[in-house]
Amino acid sequence: MVEEVKLFNTWSSPFGLRIVWALKLKGIQYESVEEDLTNKSPLLLQYNPVYKKVPVLVHNGLPVVESCIILEYIDETWKQNPLLPEDPHKRAAARFWAKFGDDKVISSLWAILTKEGKEREEASVQAIENLKFLEEELKGKRFFGGERIGFLDIAMGWLVNLVPVTEEILGFEVIDKEVFPNLSGWMLEFSGVPAIKENLPPHDKLVAEFRAYLATAPDN
Amino acid sequence: MVEEVKLFNTWSSPFGLRIVWALKLKGIQYESVEEDLTNKSPLLLQYNPVYKKVPVLVHNGLPVVESCIILEYIDETWKQNPLLPEDPHKRAAARFWAKFGDDKVISSLWAILTKEGKEREEASVQAIENLKFLEEELKGKRFFGGERIGFLDIAMGWLVNLVPVTEEILGFEVIDKEVFPNLSGWMLEFSGVPAIKENLPPHDKLVAEFRAYLATAPDN
């Protein structure tokens, strides 16, 4: 059977980017369907009736939703270049920090970008506290996955494009190289890998999109 | 090697209950460490420095945190009576609905219990909308897992003890048997399984704990 792999996505989605990276690292051919989020396609609504969001991976007609769940699906379906380690304890750790990234790190960095004054300061304190856990997790490692890119690298990969965007808009450094040597080193190392670098959305286009978003929804 | 399995938990935690059920269904002997959440043990803080919460499973000295991640760990470590199905698409579906339960269903039911007036009405509408997805997911099935209890049954299992507690405190029905025949049937079926029933916390004790909580934090 010829496999049909479609990815419903938008070019700027940090969650969709996870799936792009995973498919590229696995060497899976797929068709990319670019969604207009102001006018979502009937297929997107059909495939993701609960959240109506990208990314959605459709494999031989069956949809999979939620980016970290899609990563697990990809890893279980195509075994080459495994994303999760074999050891159950290390698998649990990768899943834990990926969830921590989604539940805590994203929101604290988003708050730095969207809040002002005292609220921004509080968000900065929170973000630094959160990022310190990741700094520690990288100790003595090249990637979160060890010697090669794994599940957690892909899950945290949005840092390599969204931190520079945030820093350009704010005009100050969010991830200080002195405070976060491991994390800064990882950002360089990770974004230098061809499959990662070649699929990063253009920096300037992202900055423009974020600026436009912030101009219309400053208190979000 | 003699395996050492410890569960740091509190008797009333719906998340800890998932781990108790999973270990019982797998037939794993473990030591239960009851935590006093008003005076957390140094070991709990050491094992879960990020969230400082129960449940924590400690297996041969290594901690695993976050109840759904612990369930995956248990399923990967002890293969008997598998919780997740084999098919990657069905695994993704089970993970998706478990996450939906944690992200959406818990908060909407909690809001019915803790809010009043218009906010409670809005929470009810939201809860019904959320529960309808689960009702649909159970169509034609005995359990979420099919003919036997699986990952999603355990993840949603808190419904069988916390819905009756909520209904007793509120004095009205939250899950209407006419509107939710599948879900009501599942609650009966699931709570009738010995490993599930024998480990449910006592209903009256839970009601008392919830009442005490609500009396001190009515607007939470």
Short mmCIF file of C-alpha atoms in Angstrom, two decimals:
data_model
loop_
_atom_site.label_atom_id
_atom_site.label_comp_id
_atom_site.label_asym_id
_atom_site.label_seq_id
_atom_site.Cartn_x
_atom_site.Cartn_y
_atom_site.Cartn_z
CA MET A 1 0.00 0.00 0.00
CA VAL A 2 1.23 3.49 -0.81
CA GLU A 3 1.22 5.45 2.41
CA GLU A 4 -0.62 8.72 2.49
CA VAL A 5 0.80 11.20 4.99
CA LYS A 6 -0.66 14.69 5.20
CA LEU A 7 0.18 17.43 7.65
CA PHE A 8 -2.36 20.20 8.26
CA ASN A 9 -0.27 23.07 9.51
CA THR A 10 0.56 26.76 9.35
CA TRP A 11 4.07 27.95 8.54
CA SER A 12 4.41 29.87 11.84
CA SER A 13 3.12 27.23 14.27
CA PRO A 14 5.78 26.15 16.78
CA PHE A 15 3.73 23.01 17.42
CA GLY A 16 3.43 22.17 13.73
CA LEU A 17 7.18 22.65 13.41
CA ARG A 18 7.70 19.74 15.80
CA ILE A 19 5.93 17.45 13.36
CA VAL A 20 7.81 18.80 10.35
CA TRP A 21 11.11 18.17 12.12
CA ALA A 22 10.14 14.68 13.26
CA LEU A 23 9.00 13.65 9.76
CA LYS A 24 12.16 15.08 8.20
CA LEU A 25 14.40 13.34 10.76
CA LYS A 26 12.60 10.06 10.06
CA GLY A 27 12.81 10.61 6.29
CA ILE A 28 9.03 10.40 5.78
CA GLN A 29 7.56 11.93 2.63
CA TYR A 30 4.40 13.90 3.32
CA GLU A 31 2.06 16.43 1.83
CA SER A 32 1.85 19.73 3.67
CA VAL A 33 -1.58 21.40 3.77
CA GLU A 34 -1.25 25.07 4.74
CA GLU A 35 -4.26 26.19 6.78
CA ASP A 36 -5.58 29.74 6.89
CA LEU A 37 -6.50 30.06 10.58
CA THR A 38 -8.90 32.92 9.85
CA ASN A 39 -10.80 30.61 7.50
CA LYS A 40 -10.23 27.02 8.58
CA SER A 41 -10.84 24.26 6.07
CA PRO A 42 -13.78 21.85 6.54
CA LEU A 43 -11.23 19.02 6.65
CA LEU A 44 -9.39 20.58 9.60
CA LEU A 45 -12.68 20.95 11.50
CA GLN A 46 -13.56 17.36 10.66
CA TYR A 47 -10.18 15.98 11.73
CA ASN A 48 -9.89 18.02 14.92
CA PRO A 49 -13.46 18.70 16.08
CA VAL A 50 -12.41 19.27 19.70
CA TYR A 51 -9.75 21.98 19.31
CA LYS A 52 -10.05 22.92 15.61
CA LYS A 53 -6.31 23.58 15.59
CA VAL A 54 -3.19 22.67 13.67
CA PRO A 55 -1.12 20.56 13.57
CA VAL A 56 -3.10 17.50 12.51
CA LEU A 57 -1.29 14.53 11.01
CA VAL A 58 -3.46 12.39 8.75
CA HIS A 59 -1.99 8.98 8.02
CA ASN A 60 -3.88 6.79 5.57
CA GLY A 61 -7.05 8.75 6.31
CA LEU A 62 -6.81 8.63 10.12
CA PRO A 63 -6.14 11.87 12.00
CA VAL A 64 -3.80 12.29 14.96
CA VAL A 65 -3.99 15.48 17.02
CA GLU A 66 -1.88 17.28 19.69
CA SER A 67 1.74 17.76 18.75
CA CYS A 68 3.41 15.66 21.46
CA ILE A 69 0.92 12.85 20.84
CA ILE A 70 1.68 13.08 17.11
CA LEU A 71 5.40 12.77 17.94
CA GLU A 72 4.71 9.56 19.87
CA TYR A 73 2.60 8.30 16.95
CA ILE A 74 5.37 9.03 14.47
CA ASP A 75 7.92 7.31 16.70
CA GLU A 76 5.74 4.20 17.05
CA THR A 77 4.80 4.05 13.36
CA TRP A 78 8.20 4.66 11.77
CA LYS A 79 10.89 3.08 13.93
CA GLN A 80 13.99 4.52 12.19
CA ASN A 81 15.92 7.25 14.04
CA PRO A 82 13.97 6.78 17.28
CA LEU A 83 12.94 9.95 19.09
CA LEU A 84 12.27 8.49 22.52
CA PRO A 85 15.03 6.50 24.25
CA GLU A 86 14.49 2.80 24.97
CA ASP A 87 14.77 2.93 28.74
CA PRO A 88 11.34 3.49 30.36
CA HIS A 89 12.75 5.85 32.98
CA LYS A 90 14.46 8.03 30.36
CA ARG A 91 11.29 7.96 28.25
CA ALA A 92 9.32 9.18 31.26
CA ALA A 93 11.86 11.98 31.85
CA ALA A 94 11.63 13.14 28.20
CA ARG A 95 7.83 13.16 28.38
CA PHE A 96 7.89 14.97 31.72
CA TRP A 97 10.12 17.81 30.53
CA ALA A 98 8.20 18.12 27.25
CA LYS A 99 4.99 18.54 29.25
CA PHE A 100 6.74 20.97 31.59
CA GLY A 101 7.80 22.96 28.52
CA ASP A 102 4.23 23.12 27.25
CA ASP A 103 2.59 23.75 30.63
CA LYS A 104 5.11 26.18 32.14
CA VAL A 105 7.88 27.45 29.87
CA ILE A 106 5.74 28.58 26.93
CA SER A 107 3.34 30.54 29.14
CA SER A 108 6.10 32.27 31.10
CA LEU A 109 7.95 33.37 27.93
CA TRP A 110 4.67 34.42 26.32
CA ALA A 111 3.91 36.55 29.38
CA ILE A 112 7.27 38.35 29.09
CA LEU A 113 6.32 39.23 25.53
CA THR A 114 2.73 40.26 26.15
CA LYS A 115 2.74 41.80 29.64
CA GLU A 116 4.32 45.03 30.79
CA GLY A 117 5.78 46.55 33.95
CA LYS A 118 5.43 44.52 37.13
CA GLU A 119 3.68 41.64 35.41
CA ARG A 120 6.52 41.35 32.91
CA GLU A 121 9.06 41.32 35.74
CA GLU A 122 7.17 38.55 37.51
CA ALA A 123 7.00 36.59 34.25
CA SER A 124 10.77 37.02 33.83
CA VAL A 125 11.45 35.63 37.29
CA GLN A 126 9.17 32.69 36.54
CA ALA A 127 10.70 32.09 33.11
CA ILE A 128 14.24 32.07 34.54
CA GLU A 129 13.19 29.64 37.24
CA ASN A 130 11.64 27.35 34.61
CA LEU A 131 14.56 27.60 32.20
CA LYS A 132 16.98 26.70 35.01
CA PHE A 133 15.40 23.26 35.20
CA LEU A 134 16.12 22.78 31.49
CA GLU A 135 19.65 24.16 31.92
CA GLU A 136 20.24 21.49 34.57
CA GLU A 137 18.70 18.78 32.38
CA LEU A 138 21.26 19.55 29.65
CA LYS A 139 24.27 19.23 31.97
CA GLY A 140 27.00 17.18 30.31
CA LYS A 141 24.87 16.52 27.23
CA ARG A 142 25.05 17.70 23.64
CA PHE A 143 21.30 17.35 23.12
CA PHE A 144 18.46 16.65 25.52
CA GLY A 145 18.41 13.24 23.80
CA GLY A 146 22.14 12.72 24.54
CA GLU A 147 24.45 12.43 21.54
CA ARG A 148 21.58 12.84 19.10
CA ILE A 149 18.34 14.74 18.74
CA GLY A 150 15.42 13.16 20.56
CA PHE A 151 11.83 13.73 21.59
CA LEU A 152 12.59 16.49 24.08
CA ASP A 153 14.87 18.37 21.66
CA ILE A 154 12.00 18.50 19.19
CA ALA A 155 9.48 19.41 21.87
CA MET A 156 11.65 22.28 23.14
CA GLY A 157 12.85 23.22 19.65
CA TRP A 158 10.52 26.24 19.46
CA LEU A 159 13.03 28.00 21.74
CA VAL A 160 15.51 28.30 18.85
CA ASN A 161 13.20 30.35 16.69
CA LEU A 162 10.88 32.04 19.17
CA VAL A 163 13.47 33.24 21.68
CA PRO A 164 15.31 35.32 19.01
CA VAL A 165 11.95 36.67 17.79
CA THR A 166 11.00 37.61 21.35
CA GLU A 167 14.40 39.18 21.97
CA GLU A 168 14.21 41.27 18.79
CA ILE A 169 10.76 42.57 19.64
CA LEU A 170 11.60 43.28 23.29
CA GLY A 171 15.07 44.66 22.61
CA PHE A 172 16.70 42.71 25.43
CA GLU A 173 18.13 39.26 26.02
CA VAL A 174 15.76 36.60 27.37
CA ILE A 175 18.22 33.71 27.55
CA ASP A 176 21.45 35.13 28.94
CA LYS A 177 24.47 33.10 27.76
CA GLU A 178 26.25 33.58 31.11
CA VAL A 179 23.28 32.33 33.13
CA PHE A 180 22.31 29.59 30.67
CA PRO A 181 25.51 28.28 29.04
CA ASN A 182 24.08 24.80 28.42
CA LEU A 183 20.81 26.05 26.98
CA SER A 184 22.54 28.65 24.79
CA GLY A 185 24.99 26.02 23.56
CA TRP A 186 22.13 23.64 22.83
CA MET A 187 20.25 26.32 20.85
CA LEU A 188 23.29 26.75 18.60
CA GLU A 189 23.93 23.03 18.31
CA PHE A 190 20.29 22.11 17.64
CA SER A 191 19.64 24.87 15.12
CA GLY A 192 22.81 23.86 13.26
CA VAL A 193 21.47 20.39 12.40
CA PRO A 194 20.46 20.48 8.70
CA ALA A 195 16.96 18.94 9.12
CA ILE A 196 16.25 21.53 11.83
CA LYS A 197 17.80 24.57 10.19
CA GLU A 198 16.34 23.96 6.74
CA ASN A 199 12.81 23.91 8.11
CA LEU A 200 12.89 26.90 10.44
CA PRO A 201 10.39 29.60 9.43
CA PRO A 202 12.04 32.84 8.23
CA HIS A 203 13.01 35.00 11.24
CA ASP A 204 11.90 38.34 9.76
CA LYS A 205 8.52 36.99 8.67
CA LEU A 206 7.96 35.62 12.19
CA VAL A 207 8.92 38.94 13.78
CA ALA A 208 6.44 40.72 11.51
CA GLU A 209 3.70 38.20 12.37
CA PHE A 210 4.33 38.54 16.11
CA ARG A 211 4.41 42.34 15.92
CA ALA A 212 1.10 42.34 14.04
CA TYR A 213 -0.42 39.98 16.60
CA LEU A 214 0.78 42.06 19.55
CA ALA A 215 -0.54 45.26 17.95
CA THR A 216 -4.07 43.84 17.77
CA ALA A 217 -4.08 41.90 21.06
CA PRO A 218 -1.70 43.62 23.46
CA ASP A 219 -3.30 42.26 26.62
CA ASN A 220 -3.65 38.68 25.56
CA MET B 1 17.23 -8.10 42.09
CA VAL B 2 14.29 -7.51 44.39
CA GLU B 3 12.28 -4.68 42.89
CA GLU B 4 11.51 -1.75 45.09
CA VAL B 5 8.29 0.04 44.14
CA LYS B 6 7.07 2.93 46.28
CA LEU B 7 4.11 5.20 45.66
CA PHE B 8 4.06 8.62 47.32
CA ASN B 9 0.37 9.48 47.43
CA THR B 10 -2.56 10.80 49.42
CA TRP B 11 -5.69 8.73 49.92
CA SER B 12 -7.96 11.35 48.27
CA SER B 13 -5.88 12.14 45.16
CA PRO B 14 -7.73 11.25 41.93
CA PHE B 15 -4.36 11.28 40.15
CA GLY B 16 -2.74 8.98 42.68
CA LEU B 17 -5.70 6.64 42.34
CA ARG B 18 -4.76 6.11 38.68
CA ILE B 19 -1.43 4.69 39.78
CA VAL B 20 -2.96 2.52 42.49
CA TRP B 21 -5.38 1.04 39.94
CA ALA B 22 -2.70 0.48 37.32
CA LEU B 23 -0.38 -1.29 39.78
CA LYS B 24 -3.24 -3.44 41.09
CA LEU B 25 -4.37 -4.37 37.55
CA LYS B 26 -0.78 -5.31 36.71
CA GLY B 27 -0.40 -7.27 39.95
CA ILE B 28 2.61 -5.23 41.13
CA GLN B 29 3.44 -5.24 44.85
CA TYR B 30 4.30 -1.79 46.13
CA GLU B 31 4.75 0.20 49.28
CA SER B 32 2.36 3.11 49.72
CA VAL B 33 3.75 6.25 51.38
CA GLU B 34 0.93 8.49 52.59
CA GLU B 35 1.92 12.16 52.30
CA ASP B 36 0.57 14.95 54.48
CA LEU B 37 0.18 17.75 51.95
CA THR B 38 0.26 20.38 54.69
CA ASN B 39 3.69 19.09 55.72
CA LYS B 40 5.33 17.43 52.72
CA SER B 41 8.14 14.97 53.32
CA PRO B 42 11.72 15.85 52.30
CA LEU B 43 11.66 12.80 50.04
CA LEU B 44 8.62 14.09 48.11
CA LEU B 45 10.33 17.45 47.58
CA GLN B 46 13.48 15.67 46.46
CA TYR B 47 11.65 13.36 44.04
CA ASN B 48 9.37 16.03 42.57
CA PRO B 49 11.26 19.34 42.88
CA VAL B 50 9.27 20.96 40.06
CA TYR B 51 5.70 20.45 41.25
CA LYS B 52 6.19 19.08 44.79
CA LYS B 53 3.04 17.02 44.31
CA VAL B 54 1.79 13.47 44.59
CA PRO B 55 1.67 10.96 42.99
CA VAL B 56 5.32 10.05 42.59
CA LEU B 57 6.27 6.49 41.71
CA VAL B 58 9.74 5.50 42.83
CA HIS B 59 11.03 2.35 41.17
CA ASN B 60 14.40 1.05 42.35
CA GLY B 61 15.27 4.53 43.58
CA LEU B 62 14.29 6.45 40.43
CA PRO B 63 11.27 8.76 40.58
CA VAL B 64 8.59 9.13 37.90
CA VAL B 65 6.20 12.08 38.09
CA GLU B 66 2.89 13.14 36.46
CA SER B 67 0.15 10.54 36.64
CA CYS B 68 -0.34 9.89 32.91
CA ILE B 69 3.42 9.66 32.42
CA ILE B 70 3.60 7.22 35.34
CA LEU B 71 0.88 5.13 33.64
CA GLU B 72 3.00 4.96 30.47
CA TYR B 73 6.03 4.03 32.59
CA ILE B 74 4.13 1.24 34.32
CA ASP B 75 2.86 -0.05 30.98
CA GLU B 76 6.36 -0.10 29.48
CA THR B 77 8.01 -1.61 32.55
CA TRP B 78 5.50 -4.37 33.36
CA LYS B 79 4.06 -5.73 30.13
CA GLN B 80 1.28 -7.93 31.59
CA ASN B 81 -2.33 -6.72 31.20
CA PRO B 82 -1.36 -3.90 28.81
CA LEU B 83 -3.08 -0.57 29.39
CA LEU B 84 -2.45 1.02 25.99
CA PRO B 85 -3.59 -0.83 22.85
CA GLU B 86 -0.98 -2.03 20.33
CA ASP B 87 -2.17 -0.04 17.34
CA PRO B 88 -0.40 3.37 17.18
CA HIS B 89 -3.57 5.17 16.08
CA LYS B 90 -5.59 3.74 18.97
CA ARG B 91 -2.74 4.57 21.36
CA ALA B 92 -2.81 8.16 20.11
CA ALA B 93 -6.59 8.31 20.61
CA ALA B 94 -6.32 7.03 24.20
CA ARG B 95 -3.59 9.59 24.97
CA PHE B 96 -5.58 12.36 23.30
CA TRP B 97 -8.76 11.76 25.31
CA ALA B 98 -6.80 11.33 28.55
CA LYS B 99 -5.18 14.73 27.96
CA PHE B 100 -8.58 16.18 27.03
CA GLY B 101 -9.92 14.83 30.33
CA ASP B 102 -7.13 16.50 32.28
CA ASP B 103 -7.12 19.78 30.33
CA LYS B 104 -10.87 20.27 29.89
CA VAL B 105 -13.17 17.89 31.75
CA ILE B 106 -11.65 18.23 35.22
CA SER B 107 -11.69 22.03 35.12
CA SER B 108 -15.28 22.26 33.87
CA LEU B 109 -16.58 19.89 36.56
CA TRP B 110 -14.50 21.65 39.21
CA ALA B 111 -16.05 24.96 38.14
CA ILE B 112 -19.57 23.57 38.59
CA LEU B 113 -18.63 22.66 42.15
CA THR B 114 -16.83 25.86 43.06
CA LYS B 115 -18.65 28.60 41.13
CA GLU B 116 -22.15 29.94 41.63
CA GLY B 117 -24.94 31.52 39.62
CA LYS B 118 -24.14 32.45 36.03
CA GLU B 119 -20.57 31.13 36.23
CA ARG B 120 -21.86 27.76 37.39
CA GLU B 121 -24.37 27.69 34.53
CA GLU B 122 -21.63 28.43 32.02
CA ALA B 123 -19.46 25.72 33.55
CA SER B 124 -22.38 23.26 33.25
CA VAL B 125 -22.80 24.02 29.56
CA GLN B 126 -19.06 23.54 29.07
CA ALA B 127 -18.98 20.33 31.09
CA ILE B 128 -21.88 18.84 29.12
CA GLU B 129 -20.19 19.72 25.84
CA ASN B 130 -16.97 18.07 27.03
CA LEU B 131 -18.69 14.98 28.40
CA LYS B 132 -20.53 14.50 25.11
CA PHE B 133 -17.21 13.82 23.40
CA LEU B 134 -16.55 11.05 25.92
CA GLU B 135 -20.11 9.74 25.51
CA GLU B 136 -19.45 9.42 21.77
CA GLU B 137 -16.07 7.78 22.36
CA LEU B 138 -17.79 5.02 24.37
CA LYS B 139 -20.33 4.20 21.65
CA GLY B 140 -20.60 0.45 21.15
CA LYS B 141 -17.92 -0.25 23.75
CA ARG B 142 -17.96 -1.74 27.23
CA PHE B 143 -14.88 0.18 28.34
CA PHE B 144 -12.90 2.98 26.70
CA GLY B 145 -10.29 0.27 26.17
CA GLY B 146 -12.85 -1.99 24.42
CA GLU B 147 -13.64 -5.30 26.11
CA ARG B 148 -11.24 -4.60 28.97
CA ILE B 149 -10.00 -1.72 31.06
CA GLY B 150 -7.30 0.35 29.41
CA PHE B 151 -5.28 3.52 29.76
CA LEU B 152 -8.20 5.88 29.13
CA ASP B 153 -10.49 4.05 31.58
CA ILE B 154 -7.92 4.59 34.30
CA ALA B 155 -7.29 8.19 33.25
CA MET B 156 -11.03 9.01 33.33
CA GLY B 157 -11.68 6.79 36.35
CA TRP B 158 -11.86 9.75 38.74
CA LEU B 159 -15.37 10.33 37.32
CA VAL B 160 -16.69 7.28 39.20
CA ASN B 161 -15.81 8.65 42.61
CA LEU B 162 -15.78 12.42 42.12
CA VAL B 163 -19.06 12.77 40.19
CA PRO B 164 -21.10 11.17 43.03
CA VAL B 165 -19.24 13.37 45.55
CA THR B 166 -19.98 16.47 43.46
CA GLU B 167 -23.62 15.45 43.04
CA GLU B 168 -24.08 14.89 46.77
CA ILE B 169 -22.60 18.26 47.65
CA LEU B 170 -24.54 20.13 44.95
CA GLY B 171 -27.79 18.22 45.44
CA PHE B 172 -28.38 17.76 41.71
CA GLU B 173 -27.34 15.36 38.98
CA VAL B 174 -24.22 16.25 36.98
CA ILE B 175 -24.19 13.24 34.65
CA ASP B 176 -27.79 12.68 33.58
CA LYS B 177 -28.40 9.01 32.69
CA GLU B 178 -30.79 9.97 29.86
CA VAL B 179 -28.30 12.35 28.25
CA PHE B 180 -25.25 10.17 28.91
CA PRO B 181 -26.36 6.52 28.73
CA ASN B 182 -22.93 5.27 27.62
CA LEU B 183 -21.01 7.23 30.23
CA SER B 184 -23.44 6.26 33.02
CA GLY B 185 -23.23 2.63 31.95
CA TRP B 186 -19.45 2.81 31.87
CA MET B 187 -19.34 4.31 35.38
CA LEU B 188 -21.32 1.34 36.70
CA GLU B 189 -19.31 -1.20 34.71
CA PHE B 190 -15.91 0.29 35.60
CA SER B 191 -16.62 0.76 39.29
CA GLY B 192 -17.84 -2.83 39.46
CA VAL B 193 -14.45 -4.29 38.53
CA PRO B 194 -12.89 -5.65 41.76
CA ALA B 195 -9.45 -3.98 41.38
CA ILE B 196 -11.21 -0.66 40.83
CA LYS B 197 -13.92 -0.96 43.48
CA GLU B 198 -11.66 -2.28 46.22
CA ASN B 199 -9.38 0.73 45.94
CA LEU B 200 -11.91 3.54 45.74
CA PRO B 201 -11.58 6.00 48.63
CA PRO B 202 -14.58 5.98 51.00
CA HIS B 203 -17.37 8.15 49.58
CA ASP B 204 -18.38 9.80 52.89
CA LYS B 205 -14.80 10.66 53.79
CA LEU B 206 -14.33 12.27 50.37
CA VAL B 207 -17.55 14.28 50.72
CA ALA B 208 -16.36 15.55 54.10
CA GLU B 209 -12.93 16.48 52.66
CA PHE B 210 -14.49 18.33 49.71
CA ARG B 211 -16.96 20.16 51.98
CA ALA B 212 -14.12 21.25 54.24
CA TYR B 213 -12.11 22.43 51.26
CA LEU B 214 -15.02 24.39 49.81
CA ALA B 215 -15.75 26.00 53.16
CA THR B 216 -12.25 27.45 53.34
CA ALA B 217 -11.77 28.30 49.66
CA PRO B 218 -15.22 29.04 48.20
CA ASP B 219 -13.93 31.15 45.30
CA ASN B 220 -11.10 28.92 44.21
#
